[in-house]
């Protein structure tokens, strides 16, 4: 029998990516991290995933682009960002001094944009891993998202894989009929890890003006409202996948995070919760540790994928 150390071990490895604990920030909800520096001890976070980056700076969609809904929010920010080069020259010097690994989230409208981004990121030592957002419209396929078609998802990830030896996390869209089909496609294309879920397409209407509450009409739903859907998808993917999984969707508390770990996720990302409680990531880390102490569990690894059915 192993002797229980005083503090449980929170460390998790996702392939070559080593995390001091399994709690990361979700892309687009934590800026470039510096925005949260005065609110959170950034060095305690497991991994920092920055805002989705494109080849060129992007202004995003016109306002209004955020609306609160029951137990969540809809956003249509439209992936506003400074662009990869400005990120590397202006944002990275602050980030690379931090303890957590820096993970860059990339997106494009063409396969070629993804591969050029991956090749550029591959040259930058301070970036520990790449997360590929495949929820974006594929212009060549009439605007259908890469991530809703197994062949398109396979194609873009195979091409990205050829450009980088960094750990490759592929972030799945939940707006599909069978999430396991897409997970299998990206795993076969060479992904090292799957993160899920991105936002669920949604809308809201102002009944007085009869206008959509966001200018883009359709946006993405996030927050506690999507947690049960996300948990179901994580569990479905965990059952068929041989690579590690990162659970995302409505995680507000340590209990929420623990549900995802038990369902089969090796780590989690915290998104919308950062807007409600900027300290959410740290509260969740402390809560997971307290749970392990209470249950007498020596390492967080011991609870991953332990759902009893
Ligand atoms: C305001 C906002 C901006 C987002 N921007 C991105 C992004 O740039 N890239 C990306 O892959 N996901 C983006 N997401 C999706 C989140 O990373 C996350 O997958 C989703 O919100 C579900 O998690 P949550 O319920 O904890 O927020 C964004 C979400 C929100 C709310």
mmCIF file of C-alpha atoms in Angstrom, residues 84-193:
data_model
loop_
_atom_site.group_PDB
_atom_site.id
_atom_site.type_symbol
_atom_site.label_atom_id
_atom_site.label_comp_id
_atom_site.label_asym_id
_atom_site.label_seq_id
_atom_site.Cartn_x
_atom_site.Cartn_y
_atom_site.Cartn_z
ATOM 1 C CA UNK A 84 0.152 35.720 -34.769
ATOM 2 C CA UNK A 85 3.070 38.107 -35.396
ATOM 3 C CA UNK A 86 1.866 40.769 -32.949
ATOM 4 C CA UNK A 87 1.215 38.010 -30.426
ATOM 5 C CA UNK A 88 4.794 36.778 -30.726
ATOM 6 C CA UNK A 89 6.384 40.231 -30.583
ATOM 7 C CA UNK A 90 4.064 41.980 -28.089
ATOM 8 C CA UNK A 91 2.393 39.377 -25.861
ATOM 9 C CA UNK A 92 4.792 36.476 -25.536
ATOM 10 C CA UNK A 93 7.561 38.173 -23.528
ATOM 11 C CA UNK A 94 5.193 38.533 -20.548
ATOM 12 C CA UNK A 95 3.774 35.027 -20.938
ATOM 13 C CA UNK A 96 7.080 33.193 -21.276
ATOM 14 C CA UNK A 97 8.163 34.279 -17.778
ATOM 15 C CA UNK A 98 5.209 32.443 -16.237
ATOM 16 C CA UNK A 99 5.304 28.930 -14.728
ATOM 17 C CA UNK A 100 2.383 27.397 -16.712
ATOM 18 C CA UNK A 101 2.988 26.206 -20.252
ATOM 19 C CA UNK A 102 1.686 28.601 -22.904
ATOM 20 C CA UNK A 103 -0.625 27.014 -25.439
ATOM 21 C CA UNK A 104 -1.534 28.887 -28.584
ATOM 22 C CA UNK A 105 -5.017 28.406 -30.076
ATOM 23 C CA UNK A 106 -5.105 28.834 -33.865
ATOM 24 C CA UNK A 107 -7.857 29.138 -36.456
ATOM 25 C CA UNK A 108 -8.248 29.912 -40.154
ATOM 26 C CA UNK A 109 -10.759 30.071 -42.958
ATOM 27 C CA UNK A 110 -8.622 27.974 -45.318
ATOM 28 C CA UNK A 111 -6.504 24.893 -44.651
ATOM 29 C CA UNK A 112 -3.488 26.875 -45.821
ATOM 30 C CA UNK A 113 -3.996 29.439 -43.026
ATOM 31 C CA UNK A 114 -3.903 26.676 -40.416
ATOM 32 C CA UNK A 115 -0.718 25.178 -41.823
ATOM 33 C CA UNK A 116 1.075 28.533 -42.048
ATOM 34 C CA UNK A 117 0.089 29.315 -38.457
ATOM 35 C CA UNK A 118 1.290 25.917 -37.249
ATOM 36 C CA UNK A 119 4.605 26.301 -39.079
ATOM 37 C CA UNK A 120 5.142 29.748 -37.515
ATOM 38 C CA UNK A 121 4.243 28.594 -34.007
ATOM 39 C CA UNK A 122 6.532 25.589 -34.388
ATOM 40 C CA UNK A 123 9.518 27.982 -34.631
ATOM 41 C CA UNK A 124 8.768 29.599 -31.271
ATOM 42 C CA UNK A 125 10.348 27.809 -28.345
ATOM 43 C CA UNK A 126 8.313 29.630 -25.669
ATOM 44 C CA UNK A 127 5.083 28.081 -26.966
ATOM 45 C CA UNK A 128 4.553 24.634 -25.430
ATOM 46 C CA UNK A 129 1.667 23.318 -27.513
ATOM 47 C CA UNK A 130 -0.844 24.181 -30.216
ATOM 48 C CA UNK A 131 -4.613 23.936 -29.836
ATOM 49 C CA UNK A 132 -6.397 23.892 -33.209
ATOM 50 C CA UNK A 133 -9.898 25.343 -33.258
ATOM 51 C CA UNK A 134 -11.719 23.504 -36.055
ATOM 52 C CA UNK A 135 -15.114 25.104 -35.347
ATOM 53 C CA UNK A 136 -14.461 27.757 -38.007
ATOM 54 C CA UNK A 137 -16.147 28.050 -41.392
ATOM 55 C CA UNK A 138 -14.183 26.404 -44.203
ATOM 56 C CA UNK A 139 -14.504 28.953 -47.001
ATOM 57 C CA UNK A 140 -13.716 26.372 -49.724
ATOM 58 C CA UNK A 141 -16.520 24.120 -48.426
ATOM 59 C CA UNK A 142 -19.144 26.873 -48.617
ATOM 60 C CA UNK A 143 -18.662 27.968 -45.021
ATOM 61 C CA UNK A 144 -19.350 24.625 -43.362
ATOM 62 C CA UNK A 145 -17.113 24.302 -40.306
ATOM 63 C CA UNK A 146 -14.040 22.045 -40.660
ATOM 64 C CA UNK A 147 -15.050 20.402 -37.415
ATOM 65 C CA UNK A 148 -18.469 19.125 -38.521
ATOM 66 C CA UNK A 149 -17.201 16.894 -41.311
ATOM 67 C CA UNK A 150 -14.841 13.977 -40.529
ATOM 68 C CA UNK A 151 -13.032 14.272 -43.883
ATOM 69 C CA UNK A 152 -12.452 18.026 -43.594
ATOM 70 C CA UNK A 153 -11.336 17.605 -39.972
ATOM 71 C CA UNK A 154 -8.942 14.798 -40.966
ATOM 72 C CA UNK A 155 -7.547 16.862 -43.856
ATOM 73 C CA UNK A 156 -6.793 20.003 -41.887
ATOM 74 C CA UNK A 157 -5.268 18.166 -38.928
ATOM 75 C CA UNK A 158 -3.118 15.924 -41.150
ATOM 76 C CA UNK A 159 -1.795 19.079 -42.855
ATOM 77 C CA UNK A 160 -1.164 20.852 -39.524
ATOM 78 C CA UNK A 161 0.536 17.753 -38.100
ATOM 79 C CA UNK A 162 3.038 17.819 -40.954
ATOM 80 C CA UNK A 163 4.098 21.342 -39.907
ATOM 81 C CA UNK A 164 4.826 20.842 -36.218
ATOM 82 C CA UNK A 165 6.367 18.502 -33.714
ATOM 83 C CA UNK A 166 4.810 20.401 -30.790
ATOM 84 C CA UNK A 167 2.004 18.664 -28.866
ATOM 85 C CA UNK A 168 -1.130 19.072 -30.978
ATOM 86 C CA UNK A 169 -4.465 19.507 -29.224
ATOM 87 C CA UNK A 170 -7.518 19.475 -31.495
ATOM 88 C CA UNK A 171 -10.560 21.323 -30.164
ATOM 89 C CA UNK A 172 -13.845 19.824 -31.323
ATOM 90 C CA UNK A 173 -17.116 21.496 -32.186
ATOM 91 C CA UNK A 174 -20.190 20.048 -30.452
ATOM 92 C CA UNK A 175 -22.415 21.043 -33.395
ATOM 93 C CA UNK A 176 -22.368 17.563 -34.895
ATOM 94 C CA UNK A 177 -24.539 14.452 -34.871
ATOM 95 C CA UNK A 178 -21.816 12.016 -33.793
ATOM 96 C CA UNK A 179 -18.850 13.507 -31.939
ATOM 97 C CA UNK A 180 -16.979 10.171 -31.944
ATOM 98 C CA UNK A 181 -16.692 10.242 -35.753
ATOM 99 C CA UNK A 182 -14.836 13.562 -35.633
ATOM 100 C CA UNK A 183 -12.702 12.444 -32.676
ATOM 101 C CA UNK A 184 -11.641 9.313 -34.570
ATOM 102 C CA UNK A 185 -10.818 11.347 -37.690
ATOM 103 C CA UNK A 186 -8.522 13.796 -35.861
ATOM 104 C CA UNK A 187 -6.854 11.033 -33.870
ATOM 105 C CA UNK A 188 -6.068 9.197 -37.132
ATOM 106 C CA UNK A 189 -4.739 12.466 -38.572
ATOM 107 C CA UNK A 190 -2.139 12.661 -35.813
ATOM 108 C CA UNK A 191 -3.651 14.688 -32.948
ATOM 109 C CA UNK A 192 -1.898 14.165 -29.601
ATOM 110 C CA UNK A 193 -4.905 15.252 -27.555
#
